Amino acid sequence: MTTNIAFIGFGGVGQALAEIIRDRKNSLLSSYGLDAKVVAVADVMKGSIYNPEGLDIDELLKAVREKGTVEAYEGAAQASTGLSSIETITNSNADVIVEVTFTDVKTGEPAITHCRTAFEHGKSVVTTNKGPVALAYRELAALAEQNDAFFGFEGTVMSGTPALRMPVETLAGNQITEIRGILNGTTNYILTEMEKGQSYDESLEKAQKLGYAEADPTSDVEGYDARYKAAILSNYIMNTPISHTEVECEGISGITLEQVQAALTEGKRWKLMARIRNENGQVKASVKPECIESSDPLSGVTGATNAIVYECDLSGTILLTGAGAGLKETGFSLLIDLIHYQKEKKLAKI
Ligand code: HSE
């Protein structure tokens, strides 16, 4: 059975997922039974288009890339244009909403409203937006369950590296006592560049050019991005809701080139470390710079790469490392959520 998809937001990540769906159409169907059809796109900057029979992905991408609007789609005459995001969620025949808008992480909006509206209408959501999961996970997960909908958000922590599903599914049965990790690529890149002698400002500028940094890089360098990820890890993996404001937070803007270089001569490295500890049922979380020994498994994680360590009572220490950002990688995180949606659909849970 076809899975109809609506994109709310159609920036680089959404377009990357559309390309993957186009390129892997046959293998997704034969391996997972996933027959994904894009029926709608709504983007505040790029307009909206809806055809219940489906949209051609090549034509959609062409319209956006050449004309900057999905409303320039070749078959627009047979489709509806001008629908708002909320109208697209409520009025379209989409089964799954791919929520990839630019979200204000302080309020989680408009993504929280998009997710809530979708679930209230019995539609599933896959998203890479940190806001809804960091700020409203409990409410949204309960709403999804009440409405037999699926809520996938693998890409909110470490993009396509399975930092969320892997511990919950593959490490199930363990008690995870501590999670620590390098969860922000921009700051790890800056610290690595500073080890090579580059200044903080030059390194930040390079990280922005390479597309690692958030639109406002303050969120990266002051640790706020990692703080939201720490809240998501606590909410989802430690099963303990904490607000991002409860995560002690200090960024890397106070770390000098001299400190970075001095650490290196002692065989140490500065890292922006996120820690989420379960202390007798109480979760304590922090994000702050730590000067770690070369024997630490996180010491060799350089550049924009992310890594995370799970301290498990049965399986021991588990280290997972990989990309924490990137269009293809983040597009993949949405794909793996869609594949899991399909698995649940097969089990008739949706
Ligand atoms: N700005 C983030 C980072 C992107 O540097 O890790 C992924 O959340």
Short mmCIF file of C-alpha atoms and ligand atoms in Angstrom, two decimals:
data_model
loop_
_atom_site.label_atom_id
_atom_site.label_comp_id
_atom_site.label_asym_id
_atom_site.label_seq_id
_atom_site.Cartn_x
_atom_site.Cartn_y
_atom_site.Cartn_z
CA MET A 1 0.00 0.00 0.00
CA THR A 2 1.25 3.47 -0.89
CA THR A 3 2.42 5.83 1.86
CA ASN A 4 1.49 9.40 1.00
CA ILE A 5 3.97 12.00 2.21
CA ALA A 6 3.67 15.76 2.74
CA PHE A 7 6.73 17.89 3.34
CA ILE A 8 6.25 20.79 5.71
CA GLY A 9 9.37 22.81 4.94
CA PHE A 10 11.40 21.98 1.84
CA GLY A 11 14.97 23.12 2.44
CA GLY A 12 18.13 21.10 1.90
CA VAL A 13 17.18 18.25 4.25
CA GLY A 14 13.70 17.79 2.78
CA GLN A 15 15.11 17.88 -0.74
CA ALA A 16 17.76 15.31 0.25
CA LEU A 17 15.04 12.94 1.46
CA ALA A 18 13.05 13.49 -1.75
CA GLU A 19 16.15 12.52 -3.78
CA ILE A 20 16.70 9.37 -1.71
CA ILE A 21 13.05 8.33 -2.15
CA ARG A 22 13.36 8.91 -5.92
CA ASP A 23 16.70 7.09 -6.27
CA ARG A 24 15.83 4.09 -4.06
CA LYS A 25 12.21 3.65 -5.07
CA ASN A 26 12.59 0.05 -6.19
CA SER A 27 14.77 -1.19 -3.33
CA LEU A 28 12.58 0.53 -0.70
CA LEU A 29 9.59 -1.28 -2.11
CA SER A 30 11.22 -4.68 -2.53
CA SER A 31 13.18 -4.69 0.75
CA TYR A 32 10.79 -2.90 3.11
CA GLY A 33 7.45 -2.68 1.31
CA LEU A 34 7.76 1.11 1.45
CA ASP A 35 6.04 2.73 -1.52
CA ALA A 36 6.45 6.42 -0.68
CA LYS A 37 4.57 8.94 -2.80
CA VAL A 38 5.08 12.69 -2.32
CA VAL A 39 1.65 14.34 -2.48
CA ALA A 40 2.30 17.79 -1.01
CA VAL A 41 4.91 20.38 -0.11
CA ALA A 42 4.30 23.51 1.96
CA ASP A 43 7.13 25.89 2.69
CA VAL A 44 6.77 29.47 3.93
CA MET A 45 9.38 30.70 1.44
CA LYS A 46 8.93 28.27 -1.46
CA GLY A 47 5.13 28.14 -1.63
CA SER A 48 2.92 25.08 -1.60
CA ILE A 49 1.59 22.46 -3.96
CA TYR A 50 -0.73 19.50 -3.47
CA ASN A 51 -1.88 16.76 -5.77
CA PRO A 52 -3.62 13.80 -4.10
CA GLU A 53 -2.46 11.59 -7.00
CA GLY A 54 1.22 12.38 -6.30
CA LEU A 55 3.90 14.81 -7.47
CA ASP A 56 6.88 14.05 -9.68
CA ILE A 57 10.01 14.47 -7.53
CA ASP A 58 12.26 15.52 -10.43
CA GLU A 59 9.80 18.23 -11.47
CA LEU A 60 9.42 19.36 -7.86
CA LEU A 61 13.18 19.69 -7.38
CA LYS A 62 13.52 21.43 -10.73
CA ALA A 63 10.85 24.01 -9.80
CA VAL A 64 12.56 24.78 -6.48
CA ARG A 65 16.11 24.86 -7.79
CA GLU A 66 15.41 26.82 -10.99
CA LYS A 67 12.51 29.05 -9.94
CA GLY A 68 12.77 29.07 -6.13
CA THR A 69 9.14 28.01 -5.71
CA VAL A 70 7.30 24.71 -5.81
CA GLU A 71 4.39 26.57 -7.37
CA ALA A 72 6.41 26.66 -10.64
CA TYR A 73 5.91 22.85 -10.78
CA GLU A 74 5.26 21.63 -14.33
CA GLY A 75 1.90 20.04 -13.48
CA ALA A 76 0.72 22.89 -11.23
CA ALA A 77 -2.45 23.33 -13.31
CA GLN A 78 -3.65 19.90 -12.15
CA ALA A 79 -2.67 20.59 -8.53
CA SER A 80 -3.69 22.95 -5.71
CA THR A 81 -1.37 25.76 -4.69
CA GLY A 82 -1.43 28.33 -1.91
CA LEU A 83 -2.31 25.98 0.97
CA SER A 84 -0.79 26.87 4.34
CA SER A 85 1.24 24.33 6.32
CA ILE A 86 -1.70 23.65 8.63
CA GLU A 87 -4.12 23.26 5.68
CA THR A 88 -1.65 20.88 4.04
CA ILE A 89 -1.49 18.79 7.22
CA THR A 90 -5.24 18.73 7.82
CA ASN A 91 -6.70 18.74 4.29
CA SER A 92 -4.27 16.64 2.26
CA ASN A 93 -4.40 12.84 1.93
CA ALA A 94 -0.89 12.53 3.42
CA ASP A 95 -0.34 9.62 5.82
CA VAL A 96 3.03 10.96 7.01
CA ILE A 97 4.08 14.55 7.59
CA VAL A 98 7.81 15.19 7.11
CA GLU A 99 8.32 18.17 9.43
CA VAL A 100 11.52 19.95 8.40
CA THR A 101 10.76 23.62 8.97
CA PHE A 102 13.12 26.17 10.47
CA THR A 103 12.11 26.07 14.08
CA ASP A 104 12.71 28.49 16.87
CA VAL A 105 14.22 26.07 19.37
CA LYS A 106 13.39 28.38 22.26
CA THR A 107 9.65 27.92 21.68
CA GLY A 108 9.73 24.81 19.48
CA GLU A 109 7.33 26.58 17.11
CA PRO A 110 5.95 26.26 14.53
CA ALA A 111 7.06 22.61 14.58
CA ILE A 112 5.24 21.70 17.83
CA THR A 113 1.94 22.95 16.38
CA HIS A 114 2.60 21.06 13.14
CA CYS A 115 3.24 17.80 15.03
CA ARG A 116 0.26 18.30 17.36
CA THR A 117 -2.08 19.04 14.43
CA ALA A 118 -0.86 16.01 12.51
CA PHE A 119 -1.41 13.63 15.44
CA GLU A 120 -4.85 15.10 16.20
CA HIS A 121 -5.75 14.24 12.60
CA GLY A 122 -4.40 10.70 12.90
CA LYS A 123 -1.33 11.42 10.77
CA SER A 124 2.19 10.29 11.53
CA VAL A 125 5.22 12.59 11.78
CA VAL A 126 8.91 12.17 11.02
CA THR A 127 11.08 15.15 11.89
CA THR A 128 14.62 16.37 12.38
CA ASN A 129 13.47 19.36 14.42
CA LYS A 130 14.97 19.39 17.90
CA GLY A 131 12.39 21.80 19.33
CA PRO A 132 9.36 19.49 19.54
CA VAL A 133 11.35 16.60 21.03
CA ALA A 134 13.36 18.68 23.49
CA LEU A 135 10.40 20.78 24.64
CA ALA A 136 7.25 18.70 24.19
CA TYR A 137 8.27 15.04 23.85
CA ARG A 138 5.90 13.65 26.51
CA GLU A 139 2.83 15.49 25.21
CA LEU A 140 3.52 14.69 21.56
CA ALA A 141 4.42 11.03 22.12
CA ALA A 142 1.21 10.53 24.14
CA LEU A 143 -0.86 12.28 21.48
CA ALA A 144 0.72 10.12 18.75
CA GLU A 145 -0.11 6.97 20.70
CA GLN A 146 -3.71 8.04 21.41
CA ASN A 147 -4.21 8.60 17.69
CA ASP A 148 -2.39 5.44 16.51
CA ALA A 149 0.21 7.59 14.78
CA PHE A 150 3.97 7.15 14.46
CA PHE A 151 6.44 9.73 15.77
CA GLY A 152 9.98 9.45 14.36
CA PHE A 153 12.78 11.85 15.26
CA GLU A 154 16.04 9.91 14.83
CA GLY A 155 17.77 12.86 13.15
CA THR A 156 17.37 15.23 16.10
CA VAL A 157 20.55 13.86 17.70
CA MET A 158 23.59 13.07 15.50
CA SER A 159 21.61 13.23 12.23
CA GLY A 160 21.78 9.83 10.47
CA THR A 161 23.98 8.20 13.14
CA PRO A 162 21.49 6.15 15.19
CA ALA A 163 22.11 7.75 18.58
CA LEU A 164 18.46 7.34 19.63
CA ARG A 165 17.11 4.13 18.13
CA MET A 166 20.29 2.08 18.64
CA PRO A 167 20.34 2.35 22.48
CA VAL A 168 16.56 1.96 22.83
CA GLU A 169 16.24 -1.03 20.51
CA THR A 170 19.57 -2.77 20.20
CA LEU A 171 20.77 -2.12 23.76
CA ALA A 172 17.33 -2.83 25.28
CA GLY A 173 17.51 -4.72 28.59
CA ASN A 174 20.53 -2.78 29.83
CA GLN A 175 20.39 -0.09 32.46
CA ILE A 176 22.15 2.89 30.92
CA THR A 177 23.82 4.73 33.77
CA GLU A 178 25.54 7.47 31.81
CA ILE A 179 25.55 8.89 28.31
CA ARG A 180 28.32 11.27 27.31
CA GLY A 181 29.32 12.59 23.98
CA ILE A 182 30.45 15.13 21.46
CA LEU A 183 27.05 16.14 20.12
CA ASN A 184 27.86 19.34 18.26
CA GLY A 185 29.91 19.22 15.06
CA THR A 186 30.57 22.95 14.81
CA THR A 187 32.33 23.23 18.17
CA ASN A 188 34.33 20.06 17.64
CA TYR A 189 35.42 21.38 14.25
CA ILE A 190 36.45 24.73 15.78
CA LEU A 191 38.45 23.04 18.56
CA THR A 192 40.18 20.78 16.01
CA GLU A 193 41.08 23.76 13.81
CA MET A 194 42.42 25.62 16.87
CA GLU A 195 44.68 22.62 17.53
CA LYS A 196 46.14 23.29 14.06
CA GLY A 197 46.83 26.89 15.05
CA GLN A 198 43.78 28.60 13.52
CA SER A 199 42.09 31.33 15.56
CA TYR A 200 38.64 30.84 17.09
CA ASP A 201 37.07 33.44 14.75
CA GLU A 202 38.63 31.97 11.59
CA SER A 203 37.56 28.48 12.58
CA LEU A 204 33.98 29.56 13.30
CA GLU A 205 33.82 31.30 9.93
CA LYS A 206 35.00 28.11 8.21
CA ALA A 207 32.43 26.02 10.10
CA GLN A 208 29.71 28.40 8.90
CA LYS A 209 30.94 28.21 5.30
CA LEU A 210 30.95 24.41 5.47
CA GLY A 211 27.31 24.48 6.62
CA TYR A 212 27.87 22.85 10.03
CA ALA A 213 26.73 25.81 12.13
CA GLU A 214 23.14 26.70 12.97
CA ALA A 215 21.66 29.83 11.34
CA ASP A 216 22.65 31.63 14.53
CA PRO A 217 25.99 30.02 15.53
CA THR A 218 25.58 31.28 19.10
CA SER A 219 23.46 28.19 19.56
CA ASP A 220 26.48 26.01 18.71
CA VAL A 221 29.32 27.84 20.44
CA GLU A 222 27.44 28.58 23.67
CA GLY A 223 26.35 24.93 23.94
CA TYR A 224 22.59 25.47 23.47
CA ASP A 225 22.37 23.04 20.52
CA ALA A 226 24.08 20.29 22.56
CA ARG A 227 21.85 21.19 25.53
CA TYR A 228 18.70 20.48 23.50
CA LYS A 229 20.22 17.18 22.40
CA ALA A 230 21.02 16.31 26.03
CA ALA A 231 17.36 16.99 26.95
CA ILE A 232 16.22 14.71 24.08
CA LEU A 233 18.55 11.91 25.26
CA SER A 234 17.18 12.21 28.80
CA ASN A 235 13.55 12.32 27.62
CA TYR A 236 13.84 9.41 25.25
CA ILE A 237 16.63 7.11 26.41
CA MET A 238 16.72 7.73 30.16
CA ASN A 239 12.91 8.00 30.12
CA THR A 240 13.18 11.03 32.40
CA PRO A 241 11.74 14.32 31.25
CA ILE A 242 14.07 17.22 31.87
CA SER A 243 13.82 20.70 30.52
CA HIS A 244 16.77 22.04 28.54
CA THR A 245 16.96 24.79 31.19
CA GLU A 246 17.87 22.11 33.75
CA VAL A 247 20.94 21.15 31.70
CA GLU A 248 23.95 23.00 33.11
CA CYS A 249 25.47 24.74 30.10
CA GLU A 250 28.76 26.37 29.18
CA GLY A 251 30.05 26.81 25.62
CA ILE A 252 33.50 27.03 24.08
CA SER A 253 33.67 30.79 23.44
CA GLY A 254 35.88 31.24 26.53
CA ILE A 255 38.47 28.63 25.42
CA THR A 256 41.65 30.28 24.14
CA LEU A 257 44.11 29.16 21.47
CA GLU A 258 46.76 28.98 24.22
CA GLN A 259 44.63 26.58 26.30
CA VAL A 260 44.00 24.35 23.27
CA GLN A 261 47.69 24.28 22.33
CA ALA A 262 48.84 23.73 25.94
CA ALA A 263 46.48 20.76 26.29
CA LEU A 264 47.89 19.22 23.11
CA THR A 265 51.48 19.39 24.44
CA GLU A 266 50.28 17.38 27.47
CA GLY A 267 48.61 14.81 25.17
CA LYS A 268 45.14 16.12 26.06
CA ARG A 269 42.29 17.64 24.07
CA TRP A 270 39.50 20.11 24.78
CA LYS A 271 36.04 18.82 23.85
CA LEU A 272 32.56 20.22 24.38
CA MET A 273 31.17 17.32 26.38
CA ALA A 274 27.51 16.58 27.00
CA ARG A 275 26.84 14.31 30.00
CA ILE A 276 23.56 12.78 31.06
CA ARG A 277 23.85 10.74 34.25
CA ASN A 278 21.28 8.65 36.04
CA GLU A 279 22.02 9.12 39.75
CA ASN A 280 19.69 6.85 41.74
CA GLY A 281 16.76 7.53 39.43
CA GLN A 282 17.51 11.24 39.12
CA VAL A 283 18.91 12.52 35.86
CA LYS A 284 21.60 15.20 35.94
CA ALA A 285 22.78 16.68 32.68
CA SER A 286 25.45 19.12 31.66
CA VAL A 287 27.21 20.52 28.59
CA LYS A 288 30.64 22.03 29.16
CA PRO A 289 34.21 22.03 27.86
CA GLU A 290 36.36 19.24 29.27
CA CYS A 291 40.08 18.65 28.80
CA ILE A 292 40.23 14.88 28.18
CA GLU A 293 43.18 12.44 28.20
CA SER A 294 44.35 10.83 24.94
CA SER A 295 43.29 7.45 26.39
CA ASP A 296 39.65 8.60 26.38
CA PRO A 297 37.79 6.97 23.44
CA LEU A 298 36.37 10.40 22.54
CA SER A 299 39.83 11.98 22.19
CA GLY A 300 40.31 10.74 18.61
CA VAL A 301 36.98 12.18 17.46
CA THR A 302 37.99 15.26 15.48
CA GLY A 303 36.51 17.73 13.01
CA ALA A 304 32.75 17.87 12.59
CA THR A 305 32.35 14.19 13.57
CA ASN A 306 30.15 13.39 16.57
CA ALA A 307 30.45 10.50 19.00
CA ILE A 308 28.48 9.17 21.94
CA VAL A 309 29.30 6.69 24.71
CA TYR A 310 26.62 4.68 26.52
CA GLU A 311 27.62 3.15 29.86
CA CYS A 312 25.51 -0.02 30.04
CA ASP A 313 25.33 -2.35 33.05
CA LEU A 314 25.25 -5.57 30.97
CA SER A 315 26.92 -4.82 27.64
CA GLY A 316 29.54 -2.48 29.08
CA THR A 317 30.77 0.68 27.37
CA ILE A 318 29.37 1.20 23.87
CA LEU A 319 30.84 3.88 21.59
CA LEU A 320 28.98 5.12 18.52
CA THR A 321 30.54 7.63 16.17
CA GLY A 322 29.56 9.22 12.86
CA ALA A 323 28.27 12.32 11.17
CA GLY A 324 26.27 14.73 13.31
CA ALA A 325 25.09 16.89 10.42
CA GLY A 326 24.94 16.94 6.62
CA LEU A 327 22.09 16.95 4.12
CA LYS A 328 22.40 13.36 2.91
CA GLU A 329 22.96 12.02 6.42
CA THR A 330 20.02 13.96 7.86
CA GLY A 331 17.88 12.94 4.87
CA PHE A 332 18.80 9.35 5.74
CA SER A 333 17.60 9.85 9.34
CA LEU A 334 14.14 10.65 7.94
CA LEU A 335 14.31 7.63 5.67
CA ILE A 336 15.05 5.27 8.56
CA ASP A 337 12.08 6.77 10.42
CA LEU A 338 9.90 6.11 7.35
CA ILE A 339 11.13 2.51 7.19
CA HIS A 340 10.20 2.06 10.85
CA TYR A 341 6.81 3.66 10.16
CA GLN A 342 6.33 1.06 7.43
CA LYS A 343 7.31 -1.77 9.81
CA GLU A 344 4.72 -0.61 12.36
CA LYS A 345 2.13 -0.28 9.61
CA LYS A 346 2.82 -3.88 8.61
CA LEU A 347 2.24 -4.95 12.20
CA ALA A 348 -1.04 -2.97 11.96
CA LYS A 349 -0.04 -0.70 14.82
CA ILE A 350 -0.86 2.34 12.66
N1 HSE B 1 24.80 22.87 14.16
C1 HSE B 1 24.69 21.48 14.48
C2 HSE B 1 26.09 20.94 14.71
C3 HSE B 1 24.00 20.75 13.36
O1 HSE B 1 27.05 21.66 14.48
O2 HSE B 1 26.22 19.81 15.18
C4 HSE B 1 23.34 19.47 13.74
O3 HSE B 1 22.41 19.58 14.79
#
